[in-house]
Coordinates of C-alpha atoms and ligand atoms in Angstrom, one line a residue:
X178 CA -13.6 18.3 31.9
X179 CA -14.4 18.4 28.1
X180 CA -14.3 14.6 27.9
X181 CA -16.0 14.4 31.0
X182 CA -18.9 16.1 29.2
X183 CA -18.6 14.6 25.9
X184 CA -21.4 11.5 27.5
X185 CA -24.0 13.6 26.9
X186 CA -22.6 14.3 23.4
X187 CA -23.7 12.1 20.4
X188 CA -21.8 9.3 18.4
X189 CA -21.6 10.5 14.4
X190 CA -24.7 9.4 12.3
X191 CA -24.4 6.8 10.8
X192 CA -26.6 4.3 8.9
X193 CA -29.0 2.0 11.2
X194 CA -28.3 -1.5 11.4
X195 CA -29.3 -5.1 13.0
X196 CA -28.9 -6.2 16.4
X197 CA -25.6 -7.6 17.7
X198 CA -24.3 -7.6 14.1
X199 CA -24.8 -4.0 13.3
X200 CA -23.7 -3.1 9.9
X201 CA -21.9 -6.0 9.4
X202 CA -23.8 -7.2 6.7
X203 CA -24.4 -4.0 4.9
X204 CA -21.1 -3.3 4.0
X205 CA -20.3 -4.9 0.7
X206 CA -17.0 -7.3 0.4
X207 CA -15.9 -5.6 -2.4
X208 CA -15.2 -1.6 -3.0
X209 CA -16.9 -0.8 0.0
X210 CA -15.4 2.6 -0.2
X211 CA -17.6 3.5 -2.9
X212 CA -20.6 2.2 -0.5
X213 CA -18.9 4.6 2.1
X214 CA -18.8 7.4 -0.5
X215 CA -22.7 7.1 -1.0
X216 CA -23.8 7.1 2.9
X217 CA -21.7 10.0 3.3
X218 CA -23.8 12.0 0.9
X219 CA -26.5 11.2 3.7
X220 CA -24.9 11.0 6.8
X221 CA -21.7 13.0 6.5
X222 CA -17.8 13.2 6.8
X223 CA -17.8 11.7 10.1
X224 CA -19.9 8.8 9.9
X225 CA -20.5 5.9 12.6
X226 CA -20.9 1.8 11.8
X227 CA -20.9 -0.7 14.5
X228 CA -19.4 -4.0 13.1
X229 CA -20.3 -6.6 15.5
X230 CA -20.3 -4.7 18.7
X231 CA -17.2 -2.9 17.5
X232 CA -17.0 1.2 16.6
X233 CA -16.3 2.2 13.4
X234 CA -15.8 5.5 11.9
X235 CA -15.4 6.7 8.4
X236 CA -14.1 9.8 7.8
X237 CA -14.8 11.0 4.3
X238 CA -13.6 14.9 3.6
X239 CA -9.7 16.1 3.9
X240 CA -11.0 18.4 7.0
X241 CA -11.7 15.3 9.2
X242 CA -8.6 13.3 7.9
X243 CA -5.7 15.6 9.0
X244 CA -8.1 17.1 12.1
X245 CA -7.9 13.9 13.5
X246 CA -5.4 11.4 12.4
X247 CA -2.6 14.3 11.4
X248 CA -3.2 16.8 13.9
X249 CA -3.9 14.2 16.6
X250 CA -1.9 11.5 15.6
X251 CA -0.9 11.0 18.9
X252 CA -4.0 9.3 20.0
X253 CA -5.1 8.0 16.6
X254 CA -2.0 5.8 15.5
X255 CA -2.9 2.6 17.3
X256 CA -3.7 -0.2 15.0
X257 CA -6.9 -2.6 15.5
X258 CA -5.5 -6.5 15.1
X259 CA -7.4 -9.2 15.6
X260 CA -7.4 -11.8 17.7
X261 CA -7.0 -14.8 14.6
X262 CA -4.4 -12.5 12.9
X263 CA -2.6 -10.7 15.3
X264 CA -2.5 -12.6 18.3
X265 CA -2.6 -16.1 17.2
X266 CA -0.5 -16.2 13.4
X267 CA 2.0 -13.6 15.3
X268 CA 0.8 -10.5 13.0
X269 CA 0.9 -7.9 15.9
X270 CA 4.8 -8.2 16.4
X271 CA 5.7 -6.5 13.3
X272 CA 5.7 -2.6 12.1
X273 CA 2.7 -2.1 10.5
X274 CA 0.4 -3.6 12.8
X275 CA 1.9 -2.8 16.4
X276 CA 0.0 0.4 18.5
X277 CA 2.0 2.8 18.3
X278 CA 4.7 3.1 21.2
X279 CA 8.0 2.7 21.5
X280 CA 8.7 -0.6 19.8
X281 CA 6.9 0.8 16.8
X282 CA 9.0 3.8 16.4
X283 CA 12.0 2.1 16.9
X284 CA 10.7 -0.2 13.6
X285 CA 10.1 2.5 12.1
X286 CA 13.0 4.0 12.4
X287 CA 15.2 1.4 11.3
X288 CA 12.6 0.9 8.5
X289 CA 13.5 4.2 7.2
X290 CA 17.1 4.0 8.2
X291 CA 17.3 1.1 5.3
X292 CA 15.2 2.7 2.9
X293 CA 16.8 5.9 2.6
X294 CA 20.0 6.1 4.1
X295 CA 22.2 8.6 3.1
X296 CA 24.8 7.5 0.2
X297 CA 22.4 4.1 -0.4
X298 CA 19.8 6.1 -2.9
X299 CA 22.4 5.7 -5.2
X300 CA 23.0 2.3 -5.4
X301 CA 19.1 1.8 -5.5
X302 CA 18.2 3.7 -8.0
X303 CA 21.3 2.2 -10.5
X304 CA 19.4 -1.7 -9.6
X305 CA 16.2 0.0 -10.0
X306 CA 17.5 1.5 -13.7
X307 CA 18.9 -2.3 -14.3
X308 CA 15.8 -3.8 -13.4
X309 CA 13.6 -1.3 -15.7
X310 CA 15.6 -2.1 -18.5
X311 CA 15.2 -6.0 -18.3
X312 CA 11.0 -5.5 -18.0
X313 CA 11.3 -3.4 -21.0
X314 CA 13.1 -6.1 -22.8
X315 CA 11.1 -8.5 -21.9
X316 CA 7.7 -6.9 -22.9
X317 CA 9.7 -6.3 -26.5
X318 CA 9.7 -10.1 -26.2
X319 CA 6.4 -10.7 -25.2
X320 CA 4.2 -7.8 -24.9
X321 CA 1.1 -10.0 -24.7
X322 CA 2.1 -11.4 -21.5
X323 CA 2.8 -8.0 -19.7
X324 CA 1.0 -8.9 -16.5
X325 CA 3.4 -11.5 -15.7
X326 CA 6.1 -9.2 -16.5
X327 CA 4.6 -6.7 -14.1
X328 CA 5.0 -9.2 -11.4
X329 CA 8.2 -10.5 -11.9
X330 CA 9.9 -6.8 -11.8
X331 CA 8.2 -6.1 -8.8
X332 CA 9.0 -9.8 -7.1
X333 CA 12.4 -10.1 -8.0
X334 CA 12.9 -5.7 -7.1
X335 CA 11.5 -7.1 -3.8
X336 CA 13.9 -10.0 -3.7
X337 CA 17.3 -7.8 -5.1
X338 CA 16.5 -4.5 -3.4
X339 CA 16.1 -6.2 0.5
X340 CA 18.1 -9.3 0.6
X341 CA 20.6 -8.6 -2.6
X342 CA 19.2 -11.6 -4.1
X343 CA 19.2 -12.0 -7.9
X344 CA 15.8 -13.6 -9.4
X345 CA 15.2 -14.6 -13.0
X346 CA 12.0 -15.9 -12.3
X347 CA 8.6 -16.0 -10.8
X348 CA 9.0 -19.7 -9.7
X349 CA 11.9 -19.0 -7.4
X350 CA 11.5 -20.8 -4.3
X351 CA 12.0 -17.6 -2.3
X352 CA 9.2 -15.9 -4.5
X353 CA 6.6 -19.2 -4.1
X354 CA 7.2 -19.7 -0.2
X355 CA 6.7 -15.2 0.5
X356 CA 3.5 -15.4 -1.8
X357 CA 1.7 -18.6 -0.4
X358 CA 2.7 -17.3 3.4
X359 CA 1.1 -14.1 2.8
X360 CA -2.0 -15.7 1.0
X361 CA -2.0 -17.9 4.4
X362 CA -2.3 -14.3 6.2
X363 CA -4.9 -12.8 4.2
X364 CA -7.1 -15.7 5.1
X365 CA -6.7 -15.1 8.7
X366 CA -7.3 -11.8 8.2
X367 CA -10.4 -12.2 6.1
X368 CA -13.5 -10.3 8.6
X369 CA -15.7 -13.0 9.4
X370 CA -13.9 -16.2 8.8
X371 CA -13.4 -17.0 12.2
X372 CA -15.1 -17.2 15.2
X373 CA -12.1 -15.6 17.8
X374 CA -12.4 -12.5 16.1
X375 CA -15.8 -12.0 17.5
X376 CA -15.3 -13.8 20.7
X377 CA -11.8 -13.3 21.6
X378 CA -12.5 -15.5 24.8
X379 CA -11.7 -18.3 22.2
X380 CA -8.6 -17.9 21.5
X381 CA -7.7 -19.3 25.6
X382 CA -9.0 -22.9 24.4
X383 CA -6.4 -25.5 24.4
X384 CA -5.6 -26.1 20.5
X385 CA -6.7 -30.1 21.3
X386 CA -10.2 -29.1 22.0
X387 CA -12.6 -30.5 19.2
X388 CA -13.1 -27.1 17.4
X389 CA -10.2 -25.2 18.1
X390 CA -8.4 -26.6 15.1
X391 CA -8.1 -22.6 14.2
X392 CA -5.1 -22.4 16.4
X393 CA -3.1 -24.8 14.6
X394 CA -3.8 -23.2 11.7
X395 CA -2.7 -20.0 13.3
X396 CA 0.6 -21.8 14.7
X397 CA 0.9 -23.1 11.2
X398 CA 0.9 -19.8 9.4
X399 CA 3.1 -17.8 11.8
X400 CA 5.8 -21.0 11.8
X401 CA 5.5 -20.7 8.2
X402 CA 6.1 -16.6 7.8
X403 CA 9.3 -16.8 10.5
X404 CA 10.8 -19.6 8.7
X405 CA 10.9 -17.6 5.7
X406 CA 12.0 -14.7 7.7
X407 CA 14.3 -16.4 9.3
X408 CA 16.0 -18.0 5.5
X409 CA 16.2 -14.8 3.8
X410 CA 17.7 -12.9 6.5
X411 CA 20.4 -16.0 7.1
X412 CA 21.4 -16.0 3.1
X413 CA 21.9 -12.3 3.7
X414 CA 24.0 -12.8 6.8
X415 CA 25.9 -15.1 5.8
X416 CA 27.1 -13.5 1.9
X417 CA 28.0 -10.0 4.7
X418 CA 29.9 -12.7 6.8
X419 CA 31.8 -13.8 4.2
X420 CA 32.4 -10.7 2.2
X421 CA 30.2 -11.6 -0.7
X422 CA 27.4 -9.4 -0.5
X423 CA 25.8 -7.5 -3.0
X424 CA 24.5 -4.0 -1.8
X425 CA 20.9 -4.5 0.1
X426 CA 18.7 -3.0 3.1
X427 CA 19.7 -5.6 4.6
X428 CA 23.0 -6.2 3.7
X429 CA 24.1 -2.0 4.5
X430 CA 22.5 -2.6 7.6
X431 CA 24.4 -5.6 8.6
X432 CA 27.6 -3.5 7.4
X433 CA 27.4 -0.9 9.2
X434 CA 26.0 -2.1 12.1
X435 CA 28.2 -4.7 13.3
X436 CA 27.9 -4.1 17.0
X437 CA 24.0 -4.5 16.9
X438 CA 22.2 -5.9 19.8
X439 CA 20.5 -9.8 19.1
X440 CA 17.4 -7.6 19.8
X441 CA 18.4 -5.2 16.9
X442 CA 18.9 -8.3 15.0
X443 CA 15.2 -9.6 15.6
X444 CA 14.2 -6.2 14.7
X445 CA 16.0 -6.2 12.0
X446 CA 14.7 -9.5 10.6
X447 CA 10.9 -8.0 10.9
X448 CA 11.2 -5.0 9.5
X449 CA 13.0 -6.9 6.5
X450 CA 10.4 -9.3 5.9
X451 CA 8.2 -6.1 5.8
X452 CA 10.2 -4.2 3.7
X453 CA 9.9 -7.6 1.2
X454 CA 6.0 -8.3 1.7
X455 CA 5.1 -4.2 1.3
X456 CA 6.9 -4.0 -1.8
X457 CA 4.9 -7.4 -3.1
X458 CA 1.8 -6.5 -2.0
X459 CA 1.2 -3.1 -2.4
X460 CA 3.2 -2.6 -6.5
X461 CA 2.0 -6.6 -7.4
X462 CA -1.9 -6.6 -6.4
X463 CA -2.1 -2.8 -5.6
X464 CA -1.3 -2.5 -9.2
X465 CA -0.2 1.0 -9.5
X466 CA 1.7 0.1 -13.0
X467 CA -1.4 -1.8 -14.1
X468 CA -3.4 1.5 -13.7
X469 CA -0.9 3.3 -15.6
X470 CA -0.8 0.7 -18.9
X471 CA -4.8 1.0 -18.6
X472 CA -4.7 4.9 -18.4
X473 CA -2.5 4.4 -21.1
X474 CA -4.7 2.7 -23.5
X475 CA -7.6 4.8 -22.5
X476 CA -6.0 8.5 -22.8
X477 CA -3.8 8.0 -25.7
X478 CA -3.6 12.4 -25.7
X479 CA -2.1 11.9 -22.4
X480 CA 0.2 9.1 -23.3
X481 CA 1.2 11.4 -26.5
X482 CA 2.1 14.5 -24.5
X483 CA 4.0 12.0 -21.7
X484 CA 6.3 11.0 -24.9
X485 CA 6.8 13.7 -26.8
X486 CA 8.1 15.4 -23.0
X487 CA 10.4 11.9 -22.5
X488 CA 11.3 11.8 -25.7
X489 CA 12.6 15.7 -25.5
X490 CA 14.1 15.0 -22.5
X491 CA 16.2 11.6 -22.9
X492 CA 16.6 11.2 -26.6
X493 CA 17.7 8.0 -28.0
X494 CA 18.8 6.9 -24.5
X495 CA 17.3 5.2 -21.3
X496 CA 15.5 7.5 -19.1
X497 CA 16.9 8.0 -16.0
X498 CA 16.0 8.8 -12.0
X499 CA 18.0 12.3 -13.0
X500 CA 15.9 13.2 -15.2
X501 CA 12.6 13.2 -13.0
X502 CA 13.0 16.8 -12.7
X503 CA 12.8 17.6 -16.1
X504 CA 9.5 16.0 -16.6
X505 CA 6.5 18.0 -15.3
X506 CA 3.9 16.4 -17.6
X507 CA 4.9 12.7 -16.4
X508 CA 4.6 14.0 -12.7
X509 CA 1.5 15.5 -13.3
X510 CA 0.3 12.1 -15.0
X511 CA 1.3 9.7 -11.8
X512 CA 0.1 12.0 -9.7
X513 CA -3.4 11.7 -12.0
X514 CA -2.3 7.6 -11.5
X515 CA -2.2 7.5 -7.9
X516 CA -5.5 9.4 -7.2
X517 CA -8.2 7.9 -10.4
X518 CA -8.0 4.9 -8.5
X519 CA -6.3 4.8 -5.2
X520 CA -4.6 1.4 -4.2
X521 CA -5.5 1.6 -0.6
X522 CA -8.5 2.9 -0.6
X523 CA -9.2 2.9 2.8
X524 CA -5.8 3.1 3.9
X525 CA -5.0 0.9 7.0
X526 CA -7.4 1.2 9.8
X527 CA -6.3 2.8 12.5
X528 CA -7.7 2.7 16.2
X529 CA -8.2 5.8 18.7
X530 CA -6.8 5.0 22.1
X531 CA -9.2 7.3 24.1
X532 CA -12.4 8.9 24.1
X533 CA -12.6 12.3 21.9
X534 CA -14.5 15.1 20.5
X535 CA -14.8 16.2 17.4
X536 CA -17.1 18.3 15.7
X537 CA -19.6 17.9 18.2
X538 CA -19.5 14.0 18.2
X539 CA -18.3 11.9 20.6
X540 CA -15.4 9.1 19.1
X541 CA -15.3 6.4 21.7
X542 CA -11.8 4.9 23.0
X543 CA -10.9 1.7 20.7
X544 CA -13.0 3.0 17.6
X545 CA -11.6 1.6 14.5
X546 CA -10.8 4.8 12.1
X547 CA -11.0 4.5 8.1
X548 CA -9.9 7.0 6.2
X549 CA -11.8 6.9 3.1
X550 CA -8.9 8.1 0.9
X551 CA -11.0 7.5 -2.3
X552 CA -13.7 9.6 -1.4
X553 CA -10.9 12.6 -0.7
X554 CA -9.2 11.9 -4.3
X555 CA -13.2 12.0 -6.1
X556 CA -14.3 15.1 -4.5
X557 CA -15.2 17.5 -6.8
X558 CA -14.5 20.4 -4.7
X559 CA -10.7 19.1 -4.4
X560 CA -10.6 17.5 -7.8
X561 CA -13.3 19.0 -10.3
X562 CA -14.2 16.5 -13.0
X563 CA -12.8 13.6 -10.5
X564 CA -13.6 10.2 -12.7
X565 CA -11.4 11.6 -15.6
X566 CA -7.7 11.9 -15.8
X567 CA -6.6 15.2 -16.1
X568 CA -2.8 15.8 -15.4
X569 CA -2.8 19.3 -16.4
X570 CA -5.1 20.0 -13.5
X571 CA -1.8 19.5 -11.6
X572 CA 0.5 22.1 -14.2
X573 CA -2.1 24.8 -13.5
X574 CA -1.8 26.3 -10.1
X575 CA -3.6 29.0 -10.2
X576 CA -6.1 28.0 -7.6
X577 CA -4.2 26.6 -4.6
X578 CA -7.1 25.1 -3.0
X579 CA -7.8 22.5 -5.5
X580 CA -5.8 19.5 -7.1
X581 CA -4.0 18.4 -3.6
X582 CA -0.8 15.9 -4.3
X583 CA -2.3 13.0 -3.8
X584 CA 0.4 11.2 -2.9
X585 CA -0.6 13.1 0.4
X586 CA -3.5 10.6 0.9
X587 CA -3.0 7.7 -1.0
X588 CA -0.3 6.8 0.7
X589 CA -1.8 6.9 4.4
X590 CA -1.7 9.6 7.0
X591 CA 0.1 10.8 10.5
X592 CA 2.6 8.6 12.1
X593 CA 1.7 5.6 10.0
X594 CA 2.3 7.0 6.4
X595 CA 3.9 4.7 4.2
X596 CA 7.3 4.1 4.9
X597 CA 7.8 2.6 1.4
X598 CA 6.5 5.8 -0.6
X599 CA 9.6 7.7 -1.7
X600 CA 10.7 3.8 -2.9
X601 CA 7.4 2.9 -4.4
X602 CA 7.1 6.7 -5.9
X603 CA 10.4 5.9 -8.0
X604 CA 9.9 2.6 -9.0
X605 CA 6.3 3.9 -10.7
X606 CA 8.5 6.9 -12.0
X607 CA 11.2 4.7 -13.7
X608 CA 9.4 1.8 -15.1
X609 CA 6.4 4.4 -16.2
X610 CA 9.1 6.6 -17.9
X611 CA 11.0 3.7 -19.7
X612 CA 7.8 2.0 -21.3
X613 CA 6.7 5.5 -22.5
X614 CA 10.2 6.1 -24.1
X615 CA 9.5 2.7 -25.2
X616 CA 5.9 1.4 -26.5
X617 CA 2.8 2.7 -27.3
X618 CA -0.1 1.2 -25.2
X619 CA -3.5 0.8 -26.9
X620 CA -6.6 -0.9 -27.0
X621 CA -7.5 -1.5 -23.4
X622 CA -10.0 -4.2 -23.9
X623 CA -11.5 -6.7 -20.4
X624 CA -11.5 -10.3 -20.7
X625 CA -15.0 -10.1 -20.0
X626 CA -16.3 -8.0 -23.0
X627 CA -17.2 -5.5 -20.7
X628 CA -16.3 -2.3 -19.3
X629 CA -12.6 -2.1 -17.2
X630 CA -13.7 -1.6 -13.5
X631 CA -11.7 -2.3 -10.4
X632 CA -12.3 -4.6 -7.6
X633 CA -11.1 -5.9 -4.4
X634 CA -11.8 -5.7 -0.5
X635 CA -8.9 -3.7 0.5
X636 CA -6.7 -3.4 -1.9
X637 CA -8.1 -1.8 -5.4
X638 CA -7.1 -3.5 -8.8
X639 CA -7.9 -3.3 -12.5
X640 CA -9.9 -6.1 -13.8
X641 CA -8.0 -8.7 -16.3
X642 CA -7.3 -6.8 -19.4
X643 CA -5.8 -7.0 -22.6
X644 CA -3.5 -4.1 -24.6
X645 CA -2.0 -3.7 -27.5
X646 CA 1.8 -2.7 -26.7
X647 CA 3.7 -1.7 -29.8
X648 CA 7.8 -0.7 -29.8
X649 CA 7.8 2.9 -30.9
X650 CA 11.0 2.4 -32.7
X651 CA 13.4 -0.8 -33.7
X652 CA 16.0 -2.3 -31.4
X653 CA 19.7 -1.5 -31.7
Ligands
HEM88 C1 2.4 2.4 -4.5 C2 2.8 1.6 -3.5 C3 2.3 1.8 -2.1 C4 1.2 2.4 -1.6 C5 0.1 3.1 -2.4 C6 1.2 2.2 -0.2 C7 0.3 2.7 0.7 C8 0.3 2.5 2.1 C9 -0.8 2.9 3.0 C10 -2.1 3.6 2.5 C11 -0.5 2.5 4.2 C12 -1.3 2.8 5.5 C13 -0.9 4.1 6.2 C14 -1.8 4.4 7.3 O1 -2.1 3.5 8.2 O2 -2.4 5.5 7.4 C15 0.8 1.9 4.1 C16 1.5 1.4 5.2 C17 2.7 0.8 5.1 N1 3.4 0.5 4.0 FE1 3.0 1.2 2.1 N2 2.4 1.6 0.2 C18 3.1 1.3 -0.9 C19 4.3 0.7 -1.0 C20 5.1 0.2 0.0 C21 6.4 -0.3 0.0 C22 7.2 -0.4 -1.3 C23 6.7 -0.7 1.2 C24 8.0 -1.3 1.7 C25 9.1 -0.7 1.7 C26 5.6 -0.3 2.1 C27 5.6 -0.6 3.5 C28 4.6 -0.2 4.3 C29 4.6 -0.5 5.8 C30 5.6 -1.2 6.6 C31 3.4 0.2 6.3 C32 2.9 0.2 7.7 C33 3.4 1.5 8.4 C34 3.0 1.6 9.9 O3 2.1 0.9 10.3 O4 3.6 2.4 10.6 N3 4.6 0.2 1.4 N4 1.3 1.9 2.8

């Protein structure tokens, strides 16, 4: 009866827009979650765009964030794909972008079965340690070029920690073929760039047809991501087959689960090629440890109280996951790394399967839902002084109703949080804590003379900088 009613009930406000193309053009291509931010100052926390003929809601307080797509995950855990993406490159087989259902919590499952299997932390954690100590090494070596040693402990973590394979540099052929698939993906992806996303109708034309020359591209990236899918997983396979295989998601899974289905197998296959491309994408662009060496530079009080707690902590030695717990101040600080500039700052849309109410609005069935997690981790009345890093807003809890984890938002929400967060949590922890035992950072400066902002369409990233990065004492 309620949703029988909710007709007569309005959509959210929202701000007008053209016909047929709606707010499409409006909404900038880059850090439109700080354009979001701005129209909810005028039209609210529940806010309504229509993209093309297609609903879109923002929701842009906590309240409206864990009303809907915590408390009623149920019907708010679908995932909008498009037709280019999803259908035609294959996307909409895998994890992250399947509705939700059955087949999704079975990926799921096994994707958390992998990643934190009881008696397997261990053996992470010891290759995460290893790995930390070889980036430190080689930013003694050459600090200048700390970017590319960024990406080259969180490509070859990737590589190690899903298949067991060892990389020594960016230019492996495993590394080249992920990264130019996924760039292939982000193409198709891209809103706008082609035509079957607005007229799905389109994607039913034989690929011959002058014009359709989007489905072979399509074909050609979706041949291109299995193939690699298919090599990794093989070279995995065939080290467990033979007895040779060093400890892996993968490989543990293959070990212990020797009577698995050829279905459990396919699954198996996706979810590892997922496991690969989330660790990529989301620690290489995403650039968590970029925002720490710039928050670094630019807090050097915050970098001085982090050492002088690691440096009371571990001593002359390599820090170490056990010590986490004895390191409030550094907690406090990735927490403040996390929420100054969130790396999904819209999280991943999600898509409401039917019609609902909520605060007096009607949500129509199939309405995209963003979350604008950046607007929850710069609101004052949750994070007072927002734009500056503050990690002892975290140490004093006086007031329970401000300075939320915000590891709670930034890594998504309901039944489609982040599956990688407890791994991506101590990968920032370890590396963050060994170059603080390690260097000084300084001198934050952009390579375009001007002030450090960060950019992007959906994933959030420093601009180029520069930073001085000076060894705190001598080797040996
Ligand atoms: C700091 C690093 C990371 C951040 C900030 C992050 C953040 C996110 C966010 C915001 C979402 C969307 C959740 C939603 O729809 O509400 C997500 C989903 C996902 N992430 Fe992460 N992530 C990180 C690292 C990782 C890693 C290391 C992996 C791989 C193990 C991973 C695998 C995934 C997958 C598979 C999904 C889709 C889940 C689903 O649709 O059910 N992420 N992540």
């Amino acid at each position: 009866r309620y949703i029988r009613n909710s007709k007569r009930l309005p959509i959210p406000p929202g701000p007008g827009g053209l016909p047929l193309l709606g707010n499409a053009l409006q909404i900038p291509k880059e850090c439109s979650w700080l354009t979001f931010t701005e129209w909810a100052k005028t039209f609210g926390p529940i806010m309504y765009l229509s993209i093309i003929g297609s609903p879109v809601i923002v929701l842009s307080s906590r309240e409206a964030v864990i009303d809907l797509l915590e408390k009623k995950s149920l019907i708010y855990s679908d995932r909008p794909v498009a037709p280019m993406a999803g259908e035609l490159a294959g996307m909409q087989k895998y994890t992250s972008m399947l509705s939700y259902g059955h087949r999704h919590r079975k990926g799921r499952k096994m994707m958390l079965g992998m990643l934190t299997g009881i008696g397997k932390a261990q053996g992470v954690h010891t290759a995460q340690e290893a790995m930390a100590a070889t980036f430190i090494s080689r930013l003694r070596c050459s600090p200048s070029e700390y970017r590319a040693h960024i990406h080259w402990l969180v490509a070859a973590s990737a590589l190690e920690l899903t298949y067991g394979i060892r990389s020594d540099s960016s230019d492996d052929p495993y590394q080249l073929a992920i990264v130019k698939a996924m760039e292939a993906l982000s193409e198709t992806m891209a809103p706008g760039a082609y035509l079957v996303d607005a007229i799905p109708s389109l994607k039913y034309v034989p690929e011959w047809l002058p014009g359709a020359s989007f489905k072979k591209r399509a074909r050609e990236v979706a041949d291109n991501l299995s193939s690699i899918e298919n090599r990794l997983f093989r070279v995995t396979r065939e080290q467990v087959d033979r007895g040779e295989a060093r400890q892996s998601f993968v490989a543990n899974f293959l070990t212990e689960n020797g009577d698995a289905t050829p279905e459990d197998d396919e699954l198996c296959r996706e979810v590892a090629i997922q496991i690969y491309a989330g660790i990529l994408m989301l620690l290489q662009t995403a650039s968590v440890l970029l925002s720490f060496f710039l928050i670094m530079a630019q807090y050097p009080h915050v970098q001085r109280n982090a050492q002088i707690e690691v440096d009371a902590v571990v001593g002359d030695r390599s820090p170490q996951y056990s010590d986490r717990k004895f390191m409030p101040y550094l907690e406090a600080l990735l927490k403040e790394v996390y929420r100054w500039n969130p790396v999904s700052p819209l999280a991943m849309p999600h898509q409401v399967r039917h019609e609902d109410v909520y605060a007096g609005y009607r949500i129509p069935a199939g309405s995209t839902i963003l979350a604008n997690t950046w607007a929850l981790t710069h609101d004052p009345e949750l994070y007072p002084d927002p734009d500056e890093v503050i990690p002892e807003r975290y140490l004093d809890g006086t007031d329970k109703s401000l300075n939320p984890d915000p590891r709670d938002f930034v890594f998504g929400y309901g039944r489609r949080v982040c599956p990688g967060k407890t791994l991506a949590d101590d990968t920032v922890f370890i590396v963050a804590a060994s170059v603080l035992a390690a260097f000084t950072i300084s001198d934050a400066t952009s390579l375009k003379g001007e002030k450090i902002k960060y950019r992007g369409g959906i994933i959030s990233h420093p601009d180029d900088f520069t930073c001085t990065i000076t060894p705190r004492r001598p080797v040996g």
